[in-house]
Coordinates of N, CA and C and ligand atoms in Angstrom, one line a residue:
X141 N 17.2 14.7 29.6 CA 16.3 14.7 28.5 C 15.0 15.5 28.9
X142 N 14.2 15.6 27.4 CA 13.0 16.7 27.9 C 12.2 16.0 26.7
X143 N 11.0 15.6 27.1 CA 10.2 15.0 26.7 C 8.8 16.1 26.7
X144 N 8.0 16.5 25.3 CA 6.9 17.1 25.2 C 6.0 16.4 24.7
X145 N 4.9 16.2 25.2 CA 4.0 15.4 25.3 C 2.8 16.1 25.0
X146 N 1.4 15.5 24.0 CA 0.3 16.0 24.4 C -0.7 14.7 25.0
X147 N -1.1 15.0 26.0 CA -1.9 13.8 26.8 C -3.5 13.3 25.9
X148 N -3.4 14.0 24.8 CA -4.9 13.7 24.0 C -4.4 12.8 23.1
X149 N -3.3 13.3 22.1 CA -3.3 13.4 21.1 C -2.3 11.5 20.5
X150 N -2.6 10.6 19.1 CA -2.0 9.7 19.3 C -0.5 9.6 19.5
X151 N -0.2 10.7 18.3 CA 1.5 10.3 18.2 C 2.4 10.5 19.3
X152 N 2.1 11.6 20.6 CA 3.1 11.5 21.6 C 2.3 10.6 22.4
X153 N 1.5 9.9 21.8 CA 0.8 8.3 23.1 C 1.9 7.4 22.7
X154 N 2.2 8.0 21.3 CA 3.4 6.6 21.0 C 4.7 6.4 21.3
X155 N 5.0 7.8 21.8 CA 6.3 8.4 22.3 C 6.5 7.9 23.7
X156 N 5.2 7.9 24.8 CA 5.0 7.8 25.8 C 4.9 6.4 26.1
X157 N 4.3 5.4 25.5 CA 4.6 4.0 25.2 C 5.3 4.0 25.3
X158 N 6.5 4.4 23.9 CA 7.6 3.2 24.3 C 8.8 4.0 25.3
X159 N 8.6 5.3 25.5 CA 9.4 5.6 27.1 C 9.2 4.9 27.9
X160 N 7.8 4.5 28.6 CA 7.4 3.3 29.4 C 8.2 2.2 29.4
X161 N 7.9 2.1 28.1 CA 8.6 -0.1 28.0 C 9.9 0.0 27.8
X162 N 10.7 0.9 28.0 CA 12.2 1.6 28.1 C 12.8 1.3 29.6
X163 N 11.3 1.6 30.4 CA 11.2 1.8 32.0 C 12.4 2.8 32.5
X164 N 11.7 3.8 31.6 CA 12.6 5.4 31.6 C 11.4 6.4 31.8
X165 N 12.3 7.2 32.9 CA 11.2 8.5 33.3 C 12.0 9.7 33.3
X166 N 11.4 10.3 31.9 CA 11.7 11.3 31.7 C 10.9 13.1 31.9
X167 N 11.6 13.9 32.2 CA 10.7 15.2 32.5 C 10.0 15.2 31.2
X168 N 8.6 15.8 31.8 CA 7.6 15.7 30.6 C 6.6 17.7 30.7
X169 N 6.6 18.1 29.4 CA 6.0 18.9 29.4 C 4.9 18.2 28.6
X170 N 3.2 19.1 29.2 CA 2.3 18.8 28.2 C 1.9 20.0 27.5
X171 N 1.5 19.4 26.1 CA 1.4 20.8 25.4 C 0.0 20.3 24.7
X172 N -1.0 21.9 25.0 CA -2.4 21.1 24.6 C -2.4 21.9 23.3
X173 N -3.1 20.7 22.5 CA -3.0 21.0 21.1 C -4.4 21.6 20.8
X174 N -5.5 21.0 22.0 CA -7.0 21.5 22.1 C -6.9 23.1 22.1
X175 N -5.7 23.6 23.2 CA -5.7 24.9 22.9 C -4.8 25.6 22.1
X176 N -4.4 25.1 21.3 CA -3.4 26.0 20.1 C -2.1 25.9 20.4
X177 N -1.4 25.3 21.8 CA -0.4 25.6 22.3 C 0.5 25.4 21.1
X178 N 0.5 24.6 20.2 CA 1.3 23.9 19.5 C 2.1 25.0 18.6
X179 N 1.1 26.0 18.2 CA 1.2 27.2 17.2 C 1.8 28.4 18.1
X180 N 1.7 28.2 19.5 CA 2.4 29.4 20.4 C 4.3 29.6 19.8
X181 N 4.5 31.0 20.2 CA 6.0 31.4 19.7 C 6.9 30.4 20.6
X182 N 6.8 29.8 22.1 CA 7.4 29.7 22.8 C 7.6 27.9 22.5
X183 N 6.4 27.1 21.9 CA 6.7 26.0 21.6 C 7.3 26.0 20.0
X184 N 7.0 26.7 18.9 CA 7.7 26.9 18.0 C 9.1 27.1 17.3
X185 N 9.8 27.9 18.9 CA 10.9 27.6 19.4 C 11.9 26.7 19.8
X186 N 10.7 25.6 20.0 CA 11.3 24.2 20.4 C 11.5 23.0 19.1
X187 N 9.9 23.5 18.1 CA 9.7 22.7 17.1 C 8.9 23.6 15.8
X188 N 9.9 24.0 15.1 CA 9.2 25.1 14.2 C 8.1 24.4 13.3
X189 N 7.9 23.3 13.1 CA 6.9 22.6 12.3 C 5.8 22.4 13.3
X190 N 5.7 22.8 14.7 CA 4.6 22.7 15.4 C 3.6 21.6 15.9
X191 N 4.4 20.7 16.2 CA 4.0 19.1 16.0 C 4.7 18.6 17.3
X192 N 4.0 17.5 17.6 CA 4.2 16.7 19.6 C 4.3 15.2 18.3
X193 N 5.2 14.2 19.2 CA 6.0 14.4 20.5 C 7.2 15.1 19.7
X194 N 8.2 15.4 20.9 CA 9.0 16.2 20.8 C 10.1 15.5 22.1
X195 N 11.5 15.0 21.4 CA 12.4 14.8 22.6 C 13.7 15.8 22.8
X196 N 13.7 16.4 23.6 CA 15.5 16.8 23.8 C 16.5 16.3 24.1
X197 N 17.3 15.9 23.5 CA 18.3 14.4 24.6 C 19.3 15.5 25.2
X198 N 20.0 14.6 25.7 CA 20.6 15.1 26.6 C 21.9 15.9 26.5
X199 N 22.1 15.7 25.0 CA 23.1 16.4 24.0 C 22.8 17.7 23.7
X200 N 21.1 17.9 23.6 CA 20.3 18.7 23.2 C 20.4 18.8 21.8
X201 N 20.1 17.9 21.1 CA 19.7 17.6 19.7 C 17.9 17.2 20.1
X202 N 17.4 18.4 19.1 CA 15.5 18.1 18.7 C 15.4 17.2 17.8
X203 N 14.5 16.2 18.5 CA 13.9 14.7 18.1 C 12.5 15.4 17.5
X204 N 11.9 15.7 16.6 CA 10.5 15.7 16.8 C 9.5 14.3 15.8
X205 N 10.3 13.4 15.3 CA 9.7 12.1 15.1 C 9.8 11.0 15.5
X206 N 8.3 10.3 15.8 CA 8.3 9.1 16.5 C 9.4 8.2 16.3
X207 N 9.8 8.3 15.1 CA 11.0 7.3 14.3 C 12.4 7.4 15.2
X208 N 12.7 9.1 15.0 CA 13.4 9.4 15.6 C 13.9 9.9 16.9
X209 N 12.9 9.7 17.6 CA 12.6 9.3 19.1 C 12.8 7.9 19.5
X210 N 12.4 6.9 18.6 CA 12.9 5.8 19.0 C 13.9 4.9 18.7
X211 N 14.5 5.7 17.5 CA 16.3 5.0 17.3 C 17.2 5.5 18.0
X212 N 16.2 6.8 18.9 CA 17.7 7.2 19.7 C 17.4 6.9 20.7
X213 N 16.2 6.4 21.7 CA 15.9 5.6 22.8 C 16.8 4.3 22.8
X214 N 16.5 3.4 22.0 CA 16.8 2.5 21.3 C 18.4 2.4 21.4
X215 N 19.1 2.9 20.9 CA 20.3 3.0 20.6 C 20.9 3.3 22.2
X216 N 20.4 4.3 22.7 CA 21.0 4.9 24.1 C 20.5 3.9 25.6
X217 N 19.3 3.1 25.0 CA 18.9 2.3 26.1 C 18.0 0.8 25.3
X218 N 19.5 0.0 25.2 CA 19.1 -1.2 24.3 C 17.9 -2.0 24.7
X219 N 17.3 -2.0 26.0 CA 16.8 -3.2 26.8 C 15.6 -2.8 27.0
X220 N 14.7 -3.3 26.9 CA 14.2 -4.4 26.3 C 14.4 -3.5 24.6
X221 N 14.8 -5.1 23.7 CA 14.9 -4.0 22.6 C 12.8 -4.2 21.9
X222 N 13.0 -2.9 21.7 CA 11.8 -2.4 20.6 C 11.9 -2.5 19.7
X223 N 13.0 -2.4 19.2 CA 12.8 -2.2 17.1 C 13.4 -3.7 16.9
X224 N 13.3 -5.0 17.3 CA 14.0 -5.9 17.0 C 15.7 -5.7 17.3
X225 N 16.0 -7.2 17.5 CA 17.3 -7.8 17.8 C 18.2 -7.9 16.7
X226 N 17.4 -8.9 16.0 CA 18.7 -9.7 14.8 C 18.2 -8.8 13.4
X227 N 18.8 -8.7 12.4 CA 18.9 -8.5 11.1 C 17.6 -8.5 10.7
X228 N 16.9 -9.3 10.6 CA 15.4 -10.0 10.2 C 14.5 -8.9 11.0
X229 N 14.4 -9.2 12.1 CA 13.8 -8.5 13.1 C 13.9 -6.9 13.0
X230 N 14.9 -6.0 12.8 CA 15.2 -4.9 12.6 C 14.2 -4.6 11.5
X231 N 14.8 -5.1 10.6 CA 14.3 -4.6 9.3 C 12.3 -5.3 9.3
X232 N 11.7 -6.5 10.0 CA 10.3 -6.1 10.1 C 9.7 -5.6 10.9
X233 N 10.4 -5.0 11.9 CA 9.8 -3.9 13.0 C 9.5 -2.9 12.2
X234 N 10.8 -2.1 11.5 CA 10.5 -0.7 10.6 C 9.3 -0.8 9.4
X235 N 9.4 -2.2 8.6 CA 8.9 -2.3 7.6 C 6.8 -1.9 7.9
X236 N 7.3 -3.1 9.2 CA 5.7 -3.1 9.9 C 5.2 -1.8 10.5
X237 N 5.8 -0.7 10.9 CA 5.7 0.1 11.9 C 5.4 1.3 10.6
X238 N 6.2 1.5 9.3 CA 5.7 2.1 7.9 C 4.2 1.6 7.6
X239 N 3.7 0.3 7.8 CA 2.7 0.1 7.3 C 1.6 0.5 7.8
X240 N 1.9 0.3 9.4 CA 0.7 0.7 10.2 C 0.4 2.4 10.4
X241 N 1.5 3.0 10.0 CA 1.6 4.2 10.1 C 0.7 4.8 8.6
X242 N 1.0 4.2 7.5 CA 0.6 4.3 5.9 C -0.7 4.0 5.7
X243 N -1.0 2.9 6.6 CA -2.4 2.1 6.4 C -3.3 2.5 7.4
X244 N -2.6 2.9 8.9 CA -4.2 2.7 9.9 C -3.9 4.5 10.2
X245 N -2.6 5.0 10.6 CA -2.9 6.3 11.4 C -3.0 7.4 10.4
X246 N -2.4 7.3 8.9 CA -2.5 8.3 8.1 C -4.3 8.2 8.1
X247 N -5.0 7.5 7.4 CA -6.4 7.6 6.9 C -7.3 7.8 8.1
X248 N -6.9 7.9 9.2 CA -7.8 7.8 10.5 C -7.6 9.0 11.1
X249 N -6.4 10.3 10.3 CA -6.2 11.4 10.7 C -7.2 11.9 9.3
X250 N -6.7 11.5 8.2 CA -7.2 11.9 7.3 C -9.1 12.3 7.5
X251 N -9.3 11.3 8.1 CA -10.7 10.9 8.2 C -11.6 12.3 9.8
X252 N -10.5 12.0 10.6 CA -11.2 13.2 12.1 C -10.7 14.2 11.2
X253 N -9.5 14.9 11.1 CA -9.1 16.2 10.6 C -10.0 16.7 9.2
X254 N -10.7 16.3 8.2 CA -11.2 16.5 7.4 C -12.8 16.4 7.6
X255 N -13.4 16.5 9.0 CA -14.7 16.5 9.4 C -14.9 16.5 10.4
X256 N -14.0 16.7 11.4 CA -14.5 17.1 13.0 C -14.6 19.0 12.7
X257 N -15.4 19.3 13.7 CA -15.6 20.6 13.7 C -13.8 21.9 14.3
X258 N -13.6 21.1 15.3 CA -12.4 21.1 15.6 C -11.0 21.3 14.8
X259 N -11.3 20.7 13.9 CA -10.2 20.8 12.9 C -10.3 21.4 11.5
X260 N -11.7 22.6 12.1 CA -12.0 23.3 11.0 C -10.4 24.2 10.5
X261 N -9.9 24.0 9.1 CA -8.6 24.4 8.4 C -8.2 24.4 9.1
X262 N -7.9 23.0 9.9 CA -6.4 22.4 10.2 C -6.6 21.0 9.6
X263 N -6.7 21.1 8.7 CA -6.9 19.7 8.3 C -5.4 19.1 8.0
X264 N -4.5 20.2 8.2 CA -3.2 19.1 8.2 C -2.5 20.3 9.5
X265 N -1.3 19.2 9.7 CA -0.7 20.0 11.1 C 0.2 20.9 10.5
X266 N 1.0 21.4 11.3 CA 1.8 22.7 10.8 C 1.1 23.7 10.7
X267 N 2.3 25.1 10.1 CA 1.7 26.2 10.6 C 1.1 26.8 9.5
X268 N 0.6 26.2 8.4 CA 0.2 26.3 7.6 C -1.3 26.1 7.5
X269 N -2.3 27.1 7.4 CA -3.7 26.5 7.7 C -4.1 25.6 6.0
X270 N -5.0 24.3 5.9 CA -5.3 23.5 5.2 C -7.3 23.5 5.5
X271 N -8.1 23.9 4.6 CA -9.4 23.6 4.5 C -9.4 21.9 4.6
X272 N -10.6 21.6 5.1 CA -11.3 20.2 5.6 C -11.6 20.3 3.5
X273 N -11.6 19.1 3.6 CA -11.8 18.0 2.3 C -12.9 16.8 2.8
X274 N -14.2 17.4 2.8 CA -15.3 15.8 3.2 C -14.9 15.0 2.4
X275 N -14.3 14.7 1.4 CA -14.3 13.6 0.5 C -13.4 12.9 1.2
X276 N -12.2 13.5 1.4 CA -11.5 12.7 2.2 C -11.3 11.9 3.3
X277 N -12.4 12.6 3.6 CA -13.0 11.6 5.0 C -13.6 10.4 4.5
X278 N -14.5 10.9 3.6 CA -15.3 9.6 3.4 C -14.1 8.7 2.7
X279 N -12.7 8.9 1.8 CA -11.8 7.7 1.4 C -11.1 7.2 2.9
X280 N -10.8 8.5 3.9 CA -10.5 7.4 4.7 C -10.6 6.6 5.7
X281 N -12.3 6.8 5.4 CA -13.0 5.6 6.6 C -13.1 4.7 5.9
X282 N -13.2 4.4 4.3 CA -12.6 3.5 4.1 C -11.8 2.8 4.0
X283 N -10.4 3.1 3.8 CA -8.7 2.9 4.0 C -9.0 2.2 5.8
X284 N -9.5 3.2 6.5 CA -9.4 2.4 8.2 C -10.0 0.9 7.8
X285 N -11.1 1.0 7.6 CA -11.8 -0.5 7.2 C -11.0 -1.5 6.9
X286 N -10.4 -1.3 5.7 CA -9.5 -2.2 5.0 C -7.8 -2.4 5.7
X287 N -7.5 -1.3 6.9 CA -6.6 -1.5 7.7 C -6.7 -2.8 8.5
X288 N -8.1 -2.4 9.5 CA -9.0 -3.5 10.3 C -8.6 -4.7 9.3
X289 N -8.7 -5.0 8.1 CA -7.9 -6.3 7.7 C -7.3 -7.0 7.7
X290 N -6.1 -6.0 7.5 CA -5.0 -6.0 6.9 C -4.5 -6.8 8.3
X291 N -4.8 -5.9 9.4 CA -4.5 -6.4 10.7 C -4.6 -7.7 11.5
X292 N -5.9 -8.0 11.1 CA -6.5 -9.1 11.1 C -5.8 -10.5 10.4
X293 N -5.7 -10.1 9.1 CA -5.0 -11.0 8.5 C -3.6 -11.2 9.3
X294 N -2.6 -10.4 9.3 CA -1.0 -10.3 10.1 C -1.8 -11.0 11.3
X295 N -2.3 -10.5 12.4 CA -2.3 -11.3 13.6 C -3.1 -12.7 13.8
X296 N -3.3 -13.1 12.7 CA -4.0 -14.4 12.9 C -3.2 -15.3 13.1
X297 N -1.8 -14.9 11.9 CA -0.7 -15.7 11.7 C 0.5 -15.1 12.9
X298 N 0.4 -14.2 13.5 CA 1.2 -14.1 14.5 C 1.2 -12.7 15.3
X299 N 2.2 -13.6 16.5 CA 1.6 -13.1 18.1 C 1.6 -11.6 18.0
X300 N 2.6 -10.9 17.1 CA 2.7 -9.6 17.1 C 2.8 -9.1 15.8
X301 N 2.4 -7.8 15.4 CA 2.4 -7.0 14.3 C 3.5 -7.3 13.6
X302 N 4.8 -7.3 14.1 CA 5.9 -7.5 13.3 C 6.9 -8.8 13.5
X303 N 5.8 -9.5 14.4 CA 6.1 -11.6 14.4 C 6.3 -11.7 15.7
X304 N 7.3 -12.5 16.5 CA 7.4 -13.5 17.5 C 7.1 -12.1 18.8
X305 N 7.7 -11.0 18.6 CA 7.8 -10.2 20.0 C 6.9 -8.6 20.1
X306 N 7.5 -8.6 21.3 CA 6.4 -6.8 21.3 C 7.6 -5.9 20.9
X307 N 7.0 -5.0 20.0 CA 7.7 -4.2 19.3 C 7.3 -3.1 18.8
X308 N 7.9 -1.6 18.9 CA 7.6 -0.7 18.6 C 6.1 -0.1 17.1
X309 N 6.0 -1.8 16.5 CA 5.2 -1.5 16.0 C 3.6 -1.9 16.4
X310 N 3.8 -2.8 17.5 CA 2.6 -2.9 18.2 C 2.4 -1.4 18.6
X311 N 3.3 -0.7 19.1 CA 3.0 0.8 20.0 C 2.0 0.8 19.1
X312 N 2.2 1.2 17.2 CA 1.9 2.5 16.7 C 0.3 1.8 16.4
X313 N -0.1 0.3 16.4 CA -1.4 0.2 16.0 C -1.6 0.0 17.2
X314 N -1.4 -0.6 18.2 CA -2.2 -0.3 19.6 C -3.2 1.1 19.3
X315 N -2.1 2.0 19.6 CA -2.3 3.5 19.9 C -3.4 3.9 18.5
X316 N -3.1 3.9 17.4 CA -3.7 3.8 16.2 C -5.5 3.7 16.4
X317 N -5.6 2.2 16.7 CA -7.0 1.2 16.7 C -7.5 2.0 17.7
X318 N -6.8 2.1 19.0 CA -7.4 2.5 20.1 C -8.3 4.1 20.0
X319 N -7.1 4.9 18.8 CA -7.7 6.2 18.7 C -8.7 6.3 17.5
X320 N -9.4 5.3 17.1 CA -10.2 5.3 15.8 C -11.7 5.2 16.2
X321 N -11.9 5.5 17.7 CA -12.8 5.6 18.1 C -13.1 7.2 18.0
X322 N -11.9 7.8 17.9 CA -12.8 9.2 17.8 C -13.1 9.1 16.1
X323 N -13.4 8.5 15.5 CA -13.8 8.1 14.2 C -15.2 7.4 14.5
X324 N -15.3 6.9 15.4 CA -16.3 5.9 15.5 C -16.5 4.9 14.9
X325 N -14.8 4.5 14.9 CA -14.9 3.0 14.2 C -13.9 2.4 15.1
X326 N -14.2 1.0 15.2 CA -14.0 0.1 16.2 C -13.4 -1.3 16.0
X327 N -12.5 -1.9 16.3 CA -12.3 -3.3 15.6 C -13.5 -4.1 15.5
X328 N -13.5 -4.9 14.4 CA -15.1 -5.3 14.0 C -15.0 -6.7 14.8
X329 N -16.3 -6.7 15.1 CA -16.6 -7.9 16.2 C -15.8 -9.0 15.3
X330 N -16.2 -9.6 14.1 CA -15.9 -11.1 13.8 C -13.9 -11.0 13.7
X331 N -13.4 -9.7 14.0 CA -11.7 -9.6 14.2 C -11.0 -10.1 15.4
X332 N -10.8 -11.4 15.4 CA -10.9 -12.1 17.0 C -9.4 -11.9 17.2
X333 N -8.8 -12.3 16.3 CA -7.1 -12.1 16.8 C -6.9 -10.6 17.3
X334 N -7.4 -9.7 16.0 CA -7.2 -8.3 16.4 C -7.6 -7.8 17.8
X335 N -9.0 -8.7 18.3 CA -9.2 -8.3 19.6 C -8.4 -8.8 20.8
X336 N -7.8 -10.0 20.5 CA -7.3 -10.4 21.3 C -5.6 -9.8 21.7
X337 N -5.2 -9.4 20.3 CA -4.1 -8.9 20.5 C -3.9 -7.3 21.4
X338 N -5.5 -6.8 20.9 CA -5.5 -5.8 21.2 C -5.7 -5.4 22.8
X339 N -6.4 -6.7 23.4 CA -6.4 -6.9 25.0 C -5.3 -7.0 25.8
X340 N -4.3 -8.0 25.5 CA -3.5 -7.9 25.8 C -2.3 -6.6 25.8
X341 N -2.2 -5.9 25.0 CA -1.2 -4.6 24.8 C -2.3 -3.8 25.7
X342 N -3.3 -3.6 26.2 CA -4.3 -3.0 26.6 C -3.6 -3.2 28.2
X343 N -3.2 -4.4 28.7 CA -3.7 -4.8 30.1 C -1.5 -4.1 30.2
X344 N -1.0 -3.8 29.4 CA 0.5 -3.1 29.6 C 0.7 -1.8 30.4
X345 N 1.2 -1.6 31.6 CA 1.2 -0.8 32.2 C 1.5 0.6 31.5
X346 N 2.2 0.4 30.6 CA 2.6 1.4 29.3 C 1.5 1.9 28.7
X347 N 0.3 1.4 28.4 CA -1.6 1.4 27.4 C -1.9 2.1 28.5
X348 N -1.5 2.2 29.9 CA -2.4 3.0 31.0 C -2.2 4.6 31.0
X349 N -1.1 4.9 30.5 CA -0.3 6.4 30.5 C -1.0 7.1 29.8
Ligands
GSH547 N1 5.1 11.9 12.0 C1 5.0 12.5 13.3 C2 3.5 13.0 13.4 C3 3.4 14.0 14.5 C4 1.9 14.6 14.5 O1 1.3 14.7 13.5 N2 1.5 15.0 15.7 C5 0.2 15.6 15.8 C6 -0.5 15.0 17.0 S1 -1.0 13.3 16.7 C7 0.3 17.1 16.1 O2 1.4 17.5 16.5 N3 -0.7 17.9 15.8 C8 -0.6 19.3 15.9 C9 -1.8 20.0 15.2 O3 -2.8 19.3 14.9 O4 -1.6 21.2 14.9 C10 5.4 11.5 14.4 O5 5.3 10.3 14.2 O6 5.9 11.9 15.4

């Protein structure tokens, strides 16, 4: 397998997570998106939509979503399972892993990419240039806020995002919350579960990568 990574950016942090908690080491290319690599002919080649993470299996079938990066992990290396065990479980791993994806990392890209200087007309990925939209920033530092709830609420009532165990969807708000600092928004002090939950997935040898 061939694993492409960018070491900044969230979504191959989420790729690289759950290869960790797989306790699989796979060759890794990094590809910096700081410097455009993503748009170069030679990575384009690999992923014409120009987007990390990016898996090769060993079949050589191109994975380039987190999703499907991790039902073929998953599938190929059951143990420890990530997406849930039983019937129940399956189906609130995905459900929860859609939300956190819908609720915390869409509005938190929405929010840097439509007002960092950086992301001047790249306000969306691909090879398509997109002008910054400030309005959109300003809806989704809102949407983040109301994520921080949402979160709050789920983890008060349990140990993990998508109930009793650690699961692919803790990866994506770990990784999420943790990257909303380049927003300069932070889990809010009086969010005690969120912080607590958030310590713990922190002290995971996998949060160090
Ligand atoms: N839905 C994709 C999202 C992939 C994505 O948006 N990756 C970003 C990095 S977080 C990217 O490749 N950005 C390239 C760019 O900004 O041009 C997944 O979950 O893997």
């Amino acid at each position: 397998m061939l694993f492409y990574d960018c070491s900044t950016a969230p979504s191959p942090r989420r790729a690289r997570m759950f290869i960790a908690e797989k306790g699989l080491t796979i060759e890794t290319r990094d590809i910096s998106i700081a410097g455009g690599e993503q748009l170069s002919d030679s990575f384009r080649a690999v992923n014409p939509r120009a987007t990390l993470p990016v898996l090769i299996t060993d079949d050589g079938t191109t994975l380039t979503e987190n999703l499907g990066i991790a039902a073929y992990l998953e599938a190929r290396f059951p143990e420890p399972p990530l997406m849930g065990r039983t019937a129940d479980e399956k189906g609130a791993v995905l459900m929860w892993n859609a939300i956190v994806e819908q609720q915390g990392g869409a509005p938190i890209a929405e929010t840097l990419r439509n007002t960092h200087p950086s992301f001047k007309d790249r306000a969306l990925t691909g090879l398509v240039n997109h002008a910054q939209i400030p309005a959109l920033a300003q809806r989704g530092a809102e949407r983040v806020q109301a994520f921080f709830d949402l979160l709050e609420t789920r983890l008060a009532k349990s140990d993990f995002v998508a109930g009793d165990e650690f699961s692919m969807a803790d990866i994506a708000a770990f990784v999420f919350v943790d990257f909303a600092r380049v927003i300069k928004m932070r889990i809010p002090a009086a969010n005690s579960a969120t912080q607590a939950w958030f310590d713990a997935i922190k002290a995971r040898p996998s949060a160090r990568l």
